[in-house]
Short mmCIF file of C-alpha atoms in Angstrom, two decimals:
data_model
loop_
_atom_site.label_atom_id
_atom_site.label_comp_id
_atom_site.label_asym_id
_atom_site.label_seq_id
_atom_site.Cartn_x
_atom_site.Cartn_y
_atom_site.Cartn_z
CA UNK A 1 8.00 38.09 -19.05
CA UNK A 2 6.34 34.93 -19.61
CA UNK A 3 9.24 31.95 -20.66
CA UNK A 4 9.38 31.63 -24.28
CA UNK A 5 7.68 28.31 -25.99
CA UNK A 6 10.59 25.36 -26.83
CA UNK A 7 10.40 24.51 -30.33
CA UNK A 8 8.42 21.25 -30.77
CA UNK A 9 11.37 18.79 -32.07
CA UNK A 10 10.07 15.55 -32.93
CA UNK A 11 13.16 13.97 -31.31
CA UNK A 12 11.86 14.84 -28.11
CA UNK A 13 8.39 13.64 -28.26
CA UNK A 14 9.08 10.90 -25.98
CA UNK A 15 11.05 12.77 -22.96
CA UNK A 16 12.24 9.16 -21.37
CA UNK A 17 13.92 8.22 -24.90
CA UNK A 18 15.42 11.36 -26.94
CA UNK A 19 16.58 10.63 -30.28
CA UNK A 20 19.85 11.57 -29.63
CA UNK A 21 23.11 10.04 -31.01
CA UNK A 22 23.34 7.65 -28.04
CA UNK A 23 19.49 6.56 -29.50
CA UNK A 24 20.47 5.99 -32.74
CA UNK A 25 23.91 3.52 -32.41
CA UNK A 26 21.34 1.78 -29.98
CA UNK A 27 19.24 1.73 -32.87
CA UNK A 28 21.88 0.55 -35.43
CA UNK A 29 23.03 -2.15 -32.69
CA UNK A 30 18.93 -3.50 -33.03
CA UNK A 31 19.36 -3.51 -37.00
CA UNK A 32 22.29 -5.93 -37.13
CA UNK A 33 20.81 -8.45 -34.90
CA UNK A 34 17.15 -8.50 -35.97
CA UNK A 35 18.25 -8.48 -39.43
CA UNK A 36 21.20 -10.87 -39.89
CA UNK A 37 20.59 -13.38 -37.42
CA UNK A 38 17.08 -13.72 -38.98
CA UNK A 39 18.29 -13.83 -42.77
CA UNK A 40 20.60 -16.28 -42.03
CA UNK A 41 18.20 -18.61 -39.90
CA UNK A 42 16.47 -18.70 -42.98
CA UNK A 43 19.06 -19.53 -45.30
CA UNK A 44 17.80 -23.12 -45.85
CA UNK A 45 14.63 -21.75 -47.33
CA UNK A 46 16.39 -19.11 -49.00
CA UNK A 47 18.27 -21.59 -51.19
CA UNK A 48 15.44 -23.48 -52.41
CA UNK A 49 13.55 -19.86 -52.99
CA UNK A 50 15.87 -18.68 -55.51
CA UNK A 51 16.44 -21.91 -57.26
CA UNK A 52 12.59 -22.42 -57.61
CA UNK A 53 12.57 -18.85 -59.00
CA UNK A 54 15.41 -19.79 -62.08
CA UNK A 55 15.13 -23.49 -61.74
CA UNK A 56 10.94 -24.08 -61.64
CA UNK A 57 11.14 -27.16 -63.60
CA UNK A 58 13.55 -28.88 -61.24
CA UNK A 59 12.68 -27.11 -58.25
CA UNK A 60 8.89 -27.70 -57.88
CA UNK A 61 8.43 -26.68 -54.51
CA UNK A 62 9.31 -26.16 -50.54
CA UNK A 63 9.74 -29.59 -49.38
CA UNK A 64 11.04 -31.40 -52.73
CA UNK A 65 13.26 -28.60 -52.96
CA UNK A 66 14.63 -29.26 -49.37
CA UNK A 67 15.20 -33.09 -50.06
CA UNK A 68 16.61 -32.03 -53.62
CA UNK A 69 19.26 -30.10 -52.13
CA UNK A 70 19.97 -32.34 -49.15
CA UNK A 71 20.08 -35.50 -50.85
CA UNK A 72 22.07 -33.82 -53.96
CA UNK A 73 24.58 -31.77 -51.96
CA UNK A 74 23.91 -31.73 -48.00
CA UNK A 75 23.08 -29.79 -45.14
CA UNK A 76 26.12 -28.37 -44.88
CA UNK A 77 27.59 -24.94 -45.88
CA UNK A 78 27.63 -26.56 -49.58
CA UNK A 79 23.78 -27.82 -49.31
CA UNK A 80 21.21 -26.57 -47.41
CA UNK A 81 23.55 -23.68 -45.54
CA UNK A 82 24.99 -22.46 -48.96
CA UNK A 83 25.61 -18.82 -48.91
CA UNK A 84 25.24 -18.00 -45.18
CA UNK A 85 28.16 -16.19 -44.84
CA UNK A 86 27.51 -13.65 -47.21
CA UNK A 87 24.00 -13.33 -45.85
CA UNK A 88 24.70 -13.10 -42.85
CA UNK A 89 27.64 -10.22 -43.32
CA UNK A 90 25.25 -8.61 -46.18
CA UNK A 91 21.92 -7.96 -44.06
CA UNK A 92 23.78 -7.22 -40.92
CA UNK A 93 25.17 -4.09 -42.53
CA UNK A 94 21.87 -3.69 -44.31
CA UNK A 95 20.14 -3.71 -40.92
CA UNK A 96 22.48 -1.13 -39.77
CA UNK A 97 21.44 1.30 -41.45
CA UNK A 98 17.96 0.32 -42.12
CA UNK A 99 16.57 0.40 -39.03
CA UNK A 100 19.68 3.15 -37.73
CA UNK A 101 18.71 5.71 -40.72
CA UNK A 102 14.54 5.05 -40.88
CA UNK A 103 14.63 6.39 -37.13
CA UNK A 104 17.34 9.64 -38.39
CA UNK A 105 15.54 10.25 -41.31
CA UNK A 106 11.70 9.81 -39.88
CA UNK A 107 12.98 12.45 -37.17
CA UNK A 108 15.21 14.96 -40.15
CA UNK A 109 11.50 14.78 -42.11
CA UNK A 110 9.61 15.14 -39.22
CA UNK A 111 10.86 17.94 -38.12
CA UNK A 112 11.37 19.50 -41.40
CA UNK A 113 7.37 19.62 -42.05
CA UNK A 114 6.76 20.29 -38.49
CA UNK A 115 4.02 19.59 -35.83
CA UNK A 116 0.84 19.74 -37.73
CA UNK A 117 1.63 18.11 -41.04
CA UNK A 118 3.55 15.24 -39.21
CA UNK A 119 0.11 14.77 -36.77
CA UNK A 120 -1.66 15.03 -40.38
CA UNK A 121 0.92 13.14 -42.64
CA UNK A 122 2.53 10.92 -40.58
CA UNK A 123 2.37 7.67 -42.66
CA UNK A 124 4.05 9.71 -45.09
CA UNK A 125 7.11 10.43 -43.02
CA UNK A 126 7.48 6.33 -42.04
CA UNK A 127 7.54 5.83 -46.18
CA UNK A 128 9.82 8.69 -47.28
CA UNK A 129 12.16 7.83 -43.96
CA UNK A 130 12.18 4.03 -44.65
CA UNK A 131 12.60 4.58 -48.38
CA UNK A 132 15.56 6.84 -47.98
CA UNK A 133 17.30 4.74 -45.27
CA UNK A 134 16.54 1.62 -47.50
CA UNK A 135 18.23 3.27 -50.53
CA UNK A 136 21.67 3.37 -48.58
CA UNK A 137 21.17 -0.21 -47.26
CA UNK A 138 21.01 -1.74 -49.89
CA UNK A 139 24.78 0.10 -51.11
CA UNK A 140 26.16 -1.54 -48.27
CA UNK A 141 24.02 -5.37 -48.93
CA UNK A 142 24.79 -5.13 -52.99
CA UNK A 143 27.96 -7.10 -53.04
CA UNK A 144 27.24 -9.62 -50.34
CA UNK A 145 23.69 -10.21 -52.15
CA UNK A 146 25.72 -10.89 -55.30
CA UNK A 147 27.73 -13.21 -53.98
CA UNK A 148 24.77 -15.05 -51.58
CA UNK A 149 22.30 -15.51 -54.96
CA UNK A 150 25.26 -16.89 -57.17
CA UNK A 151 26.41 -18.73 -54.97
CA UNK A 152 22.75 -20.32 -53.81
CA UNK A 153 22.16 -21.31 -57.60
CA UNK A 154 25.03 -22.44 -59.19
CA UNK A 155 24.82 -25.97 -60.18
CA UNK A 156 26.94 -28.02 -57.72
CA UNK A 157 30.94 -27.95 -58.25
CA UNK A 158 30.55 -25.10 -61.01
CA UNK A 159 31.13 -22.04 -58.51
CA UNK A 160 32.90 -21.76 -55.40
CA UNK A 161 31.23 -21.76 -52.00
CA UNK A 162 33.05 -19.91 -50.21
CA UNK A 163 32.56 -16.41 -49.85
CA UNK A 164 36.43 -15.03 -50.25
CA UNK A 165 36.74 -17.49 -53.47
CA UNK A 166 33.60 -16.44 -54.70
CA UNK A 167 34.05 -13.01 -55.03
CA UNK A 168 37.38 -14.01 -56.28
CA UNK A 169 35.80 -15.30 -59.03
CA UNK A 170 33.55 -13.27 -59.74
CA UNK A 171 35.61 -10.11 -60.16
CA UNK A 172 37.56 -11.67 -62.66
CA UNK A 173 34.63 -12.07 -64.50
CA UNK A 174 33.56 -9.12 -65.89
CA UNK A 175 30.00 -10.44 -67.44
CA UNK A 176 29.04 -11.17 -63.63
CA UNK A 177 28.69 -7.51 -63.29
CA UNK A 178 29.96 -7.58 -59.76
CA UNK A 179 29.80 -5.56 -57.30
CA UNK A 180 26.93 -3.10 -58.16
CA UNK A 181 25.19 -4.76 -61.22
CA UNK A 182 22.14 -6.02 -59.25
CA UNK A 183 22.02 -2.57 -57.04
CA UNK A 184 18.94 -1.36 -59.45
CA UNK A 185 16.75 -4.64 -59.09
CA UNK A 186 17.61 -4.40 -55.55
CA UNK A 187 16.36 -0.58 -54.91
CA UNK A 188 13.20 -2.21 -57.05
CA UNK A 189 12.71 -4.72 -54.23
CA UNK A 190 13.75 -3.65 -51.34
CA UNK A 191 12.81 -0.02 -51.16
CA UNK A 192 8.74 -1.30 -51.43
CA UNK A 193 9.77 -3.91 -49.37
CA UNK A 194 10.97 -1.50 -46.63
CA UNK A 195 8.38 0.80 -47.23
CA UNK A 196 5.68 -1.52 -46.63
CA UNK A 197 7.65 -3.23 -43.86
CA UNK A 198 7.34 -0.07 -41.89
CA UNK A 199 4.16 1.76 -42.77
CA UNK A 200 2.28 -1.11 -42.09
CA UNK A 201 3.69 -2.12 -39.07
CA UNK A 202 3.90 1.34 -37.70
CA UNK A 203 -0.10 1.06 -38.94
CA UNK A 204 -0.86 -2.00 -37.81
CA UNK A 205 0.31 -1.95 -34.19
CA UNK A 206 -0.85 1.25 -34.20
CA UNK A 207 -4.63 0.05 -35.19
CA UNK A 208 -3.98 -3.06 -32.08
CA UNK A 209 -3.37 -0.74 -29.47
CA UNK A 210 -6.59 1.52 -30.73
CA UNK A 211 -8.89 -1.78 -31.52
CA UNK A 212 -8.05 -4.84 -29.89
CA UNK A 213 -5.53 -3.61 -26.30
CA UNK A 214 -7.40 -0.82 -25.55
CA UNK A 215 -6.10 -0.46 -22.26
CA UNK A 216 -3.01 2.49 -21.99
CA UNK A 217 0.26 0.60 -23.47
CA UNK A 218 2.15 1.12 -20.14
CA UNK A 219 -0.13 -1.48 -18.73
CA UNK A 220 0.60 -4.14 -20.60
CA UNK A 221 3.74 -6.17 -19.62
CA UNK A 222 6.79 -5.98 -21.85
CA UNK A 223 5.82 -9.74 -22.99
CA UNK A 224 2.42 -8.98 -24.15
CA UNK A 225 3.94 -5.64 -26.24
CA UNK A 226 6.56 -7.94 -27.62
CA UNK A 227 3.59 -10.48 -28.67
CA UNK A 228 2.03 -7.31 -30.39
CA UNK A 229 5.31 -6.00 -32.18
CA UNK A 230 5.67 -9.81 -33.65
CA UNK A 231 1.65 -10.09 -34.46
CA UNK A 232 2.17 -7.08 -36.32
CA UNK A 233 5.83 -7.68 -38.21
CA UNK A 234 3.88 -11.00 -39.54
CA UNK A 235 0.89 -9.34 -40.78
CA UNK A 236 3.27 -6.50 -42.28
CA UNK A 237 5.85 -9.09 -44.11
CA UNK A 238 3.01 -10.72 -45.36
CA UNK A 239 2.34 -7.94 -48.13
CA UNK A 240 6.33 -6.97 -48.40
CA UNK A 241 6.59 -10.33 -49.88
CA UNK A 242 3.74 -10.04 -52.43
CA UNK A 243 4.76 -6.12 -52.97
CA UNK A 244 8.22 -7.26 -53.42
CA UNK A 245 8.40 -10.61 -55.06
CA UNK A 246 9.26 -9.68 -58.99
CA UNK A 247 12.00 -7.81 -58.37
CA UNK A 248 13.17 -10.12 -55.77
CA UNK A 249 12.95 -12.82 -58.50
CA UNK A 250 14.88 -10.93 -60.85
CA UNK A 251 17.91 -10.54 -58.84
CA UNK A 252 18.21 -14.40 -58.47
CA UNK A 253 17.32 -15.02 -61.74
CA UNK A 254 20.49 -12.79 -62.45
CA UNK A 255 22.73 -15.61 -60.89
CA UNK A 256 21.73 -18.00 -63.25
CA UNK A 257 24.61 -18.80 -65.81
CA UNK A 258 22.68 -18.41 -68.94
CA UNK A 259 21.85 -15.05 -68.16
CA UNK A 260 24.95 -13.74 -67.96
CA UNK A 261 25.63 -10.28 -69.74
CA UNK A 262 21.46 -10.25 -70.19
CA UNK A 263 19.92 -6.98 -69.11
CA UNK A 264 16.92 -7.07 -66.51
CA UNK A 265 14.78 -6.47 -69.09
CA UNK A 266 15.22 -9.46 -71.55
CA UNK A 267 15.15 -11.80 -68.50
CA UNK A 268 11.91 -10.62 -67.49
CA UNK A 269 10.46 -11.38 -70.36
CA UNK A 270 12.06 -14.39 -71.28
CA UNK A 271 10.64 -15.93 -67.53
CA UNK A 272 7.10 -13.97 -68.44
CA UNK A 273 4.97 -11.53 -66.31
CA UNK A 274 2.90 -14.39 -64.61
CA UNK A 275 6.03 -16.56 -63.79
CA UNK A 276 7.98 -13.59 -62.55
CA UNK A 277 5.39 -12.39 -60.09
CA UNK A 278 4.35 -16.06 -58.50
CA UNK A 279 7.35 -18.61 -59.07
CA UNK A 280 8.84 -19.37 -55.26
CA UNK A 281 5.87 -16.84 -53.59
CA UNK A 282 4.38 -19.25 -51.39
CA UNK A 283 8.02 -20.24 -50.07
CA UNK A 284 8.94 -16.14 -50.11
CA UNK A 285 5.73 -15.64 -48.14
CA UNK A 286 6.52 -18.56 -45.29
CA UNK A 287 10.02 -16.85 -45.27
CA UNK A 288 9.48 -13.61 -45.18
CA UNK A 289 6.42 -13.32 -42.90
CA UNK A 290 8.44 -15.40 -39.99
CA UNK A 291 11.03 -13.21 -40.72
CA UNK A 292 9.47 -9.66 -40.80
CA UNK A 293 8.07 -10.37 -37.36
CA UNK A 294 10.98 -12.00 -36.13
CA UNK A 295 13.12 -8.99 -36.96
CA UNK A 296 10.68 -7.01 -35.05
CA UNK A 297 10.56 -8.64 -32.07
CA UNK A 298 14.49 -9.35 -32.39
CA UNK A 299 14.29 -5.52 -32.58
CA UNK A 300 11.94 -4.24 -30.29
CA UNK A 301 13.67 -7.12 -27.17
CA UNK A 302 16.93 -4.86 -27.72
CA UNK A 303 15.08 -1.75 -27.53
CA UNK A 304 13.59 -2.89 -24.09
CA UNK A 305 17.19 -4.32 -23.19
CA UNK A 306 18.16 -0.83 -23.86
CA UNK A 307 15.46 1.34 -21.75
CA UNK A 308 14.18 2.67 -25.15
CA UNK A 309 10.59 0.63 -24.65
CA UNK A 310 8.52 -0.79 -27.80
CA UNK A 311 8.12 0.67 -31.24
CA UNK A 312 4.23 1.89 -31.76
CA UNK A 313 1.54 2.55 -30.22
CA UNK A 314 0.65 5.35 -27.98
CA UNK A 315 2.42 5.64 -24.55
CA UNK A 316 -0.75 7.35 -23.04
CA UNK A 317 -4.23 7.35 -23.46
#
């Protein structure tokens, strides 16, 4: 009797790197370095992002908003470096299970649809598994995001700096809302975010290895795929910032001290469609593209590191 057919399992689709639980920690283990060593690089243009977002009459743009801060309150973790802690704490667990959970739930999807609709839908599967692992991130990066933005735009020597005193303070306040006030806004940018983050670079490396490195991936050097995954995490961070921006301005705008108590609503129309959608997005674009592609590289280096090889692309040709 002729050996019955395995099961296709899309777990097993690449026979050198199973998507077993071993897989997946790895996986988790990429998230928190590609995501908060990047964030908090950034920090310095993080601050001035948020405050141009509340503040746009003071802060005008990327480099007076640098020398505003610096010359007003320092480099420093209470200047330039404000709030680096709780970023850096925040989008580590956020990249935990952000990048850990998009490669569970792509496979749990995957395999729930089976073969042919995941060859047919398969874009599909990188937005519903990137959306759902983004909507438990962001449980985890709530608090910490709290803290970071209030912290970031309170006026100097009005609110504490430090992370332990600030979310001292803030819990005794109950108008701050703390810790899950901001957790809608959040889902409102980050899930798009995610789910353009990944789609298009899944699509866009994807469309360099079919258009532009023809050649079989295995013959290009692990440099020259690593050049590709970064090419790509640019191009891809590019439109989560755009895709992303009101909602990311919202949830600074929520820091500022006259808002207090205000729901989402009345501060979006208060700042006005127009101001809500472009105040800070050049600076959010510069930020976020470096650090889309950043985290991809950051992530697909480890996955190398660890013998699991690049993300996209086709192996074989």
């Amino acid at each position: 009797m002729a050996a019955e057919k395995k099961a296709w399992d899309a777990r097993y689709l690449n026979p050198d790197a199973p998507h077993d639980t071993s897989y997946y920690l790895k996986c988790i283990g990429g998230g928190i370095l590609a995501c908060g060593t990047t964030h908090t690089a950034v920090c310095p243009l993080d601050v001035v992002k948020c405050n141009m977002q509340i503040y746009p009459e003071q802060y005008k743009s990327l480099g007076q908003g640098l020398k505003l801060v610096a010359s007003e309150q320092g480099y420093g973790s209470t200047g330039l470096l404000k709030g680096w802690l709780p970023t850096f704490i925040g989008y580590s667990f956020q990249g935990a299970f952000k990048f850990g959970l998009y490669e569970f739930f792509k496979d749990i999807y995957a395999n729930m649809v089976g073969q042919e609709l995941f060859e047919k839908y398969q874009g599909a599967i990188w937005l519903a598994g990137s959306a759902s692992a983004e909507f438990f991130a962001d449980m985890a990066l709530c608090p910490f995001e709290m803290a970071k933005v209030k912290i970031q735009t309170s006026p100097k020597g009005t609110f504490p700096t430090g992370l332990g005193a600030a979310i001292g303070k803030m819990r005794a306040d109950p108008a701050s809302g703390f810790p899950y006030k901001s957790l809608v806004p959040l889902w409102g940018r980050q899930i798009p975010y995610t789910m353009a983050k990944f789609y298009f670079f899944e699509k866009i490396v994807r469309l360099f290895y079919q258009y532009v490195f023809t050649a079989p991936k295995e013959t290009y050097s692990k440099a020259q795929q690593l050049s590709i995954t970064f090419a790509s995490g640019y191009i891809a961070g590019v439109v989560c910032a755009i895709v992303s921006h009101p909602a990311d301005t919202l949830v600074s705008a929520r820091g500022k001290p006259t808002n207090a108590g205000k729901g989402y609503g009345q501060i979006a129309k208060e700042m006005g469609y127009m101001n809500l959608c472009t105040k800070g997005l050049g600076t959010r674009i510069l930020m976020i593209g470096t650090l889309t592609g950043l985290q991809w590289w950051i992530y697909d280096t480890y996955k190398v590191a660890m013998g699991l090889g690049t993300t996209g692309g086709s192996a074989k040709k």
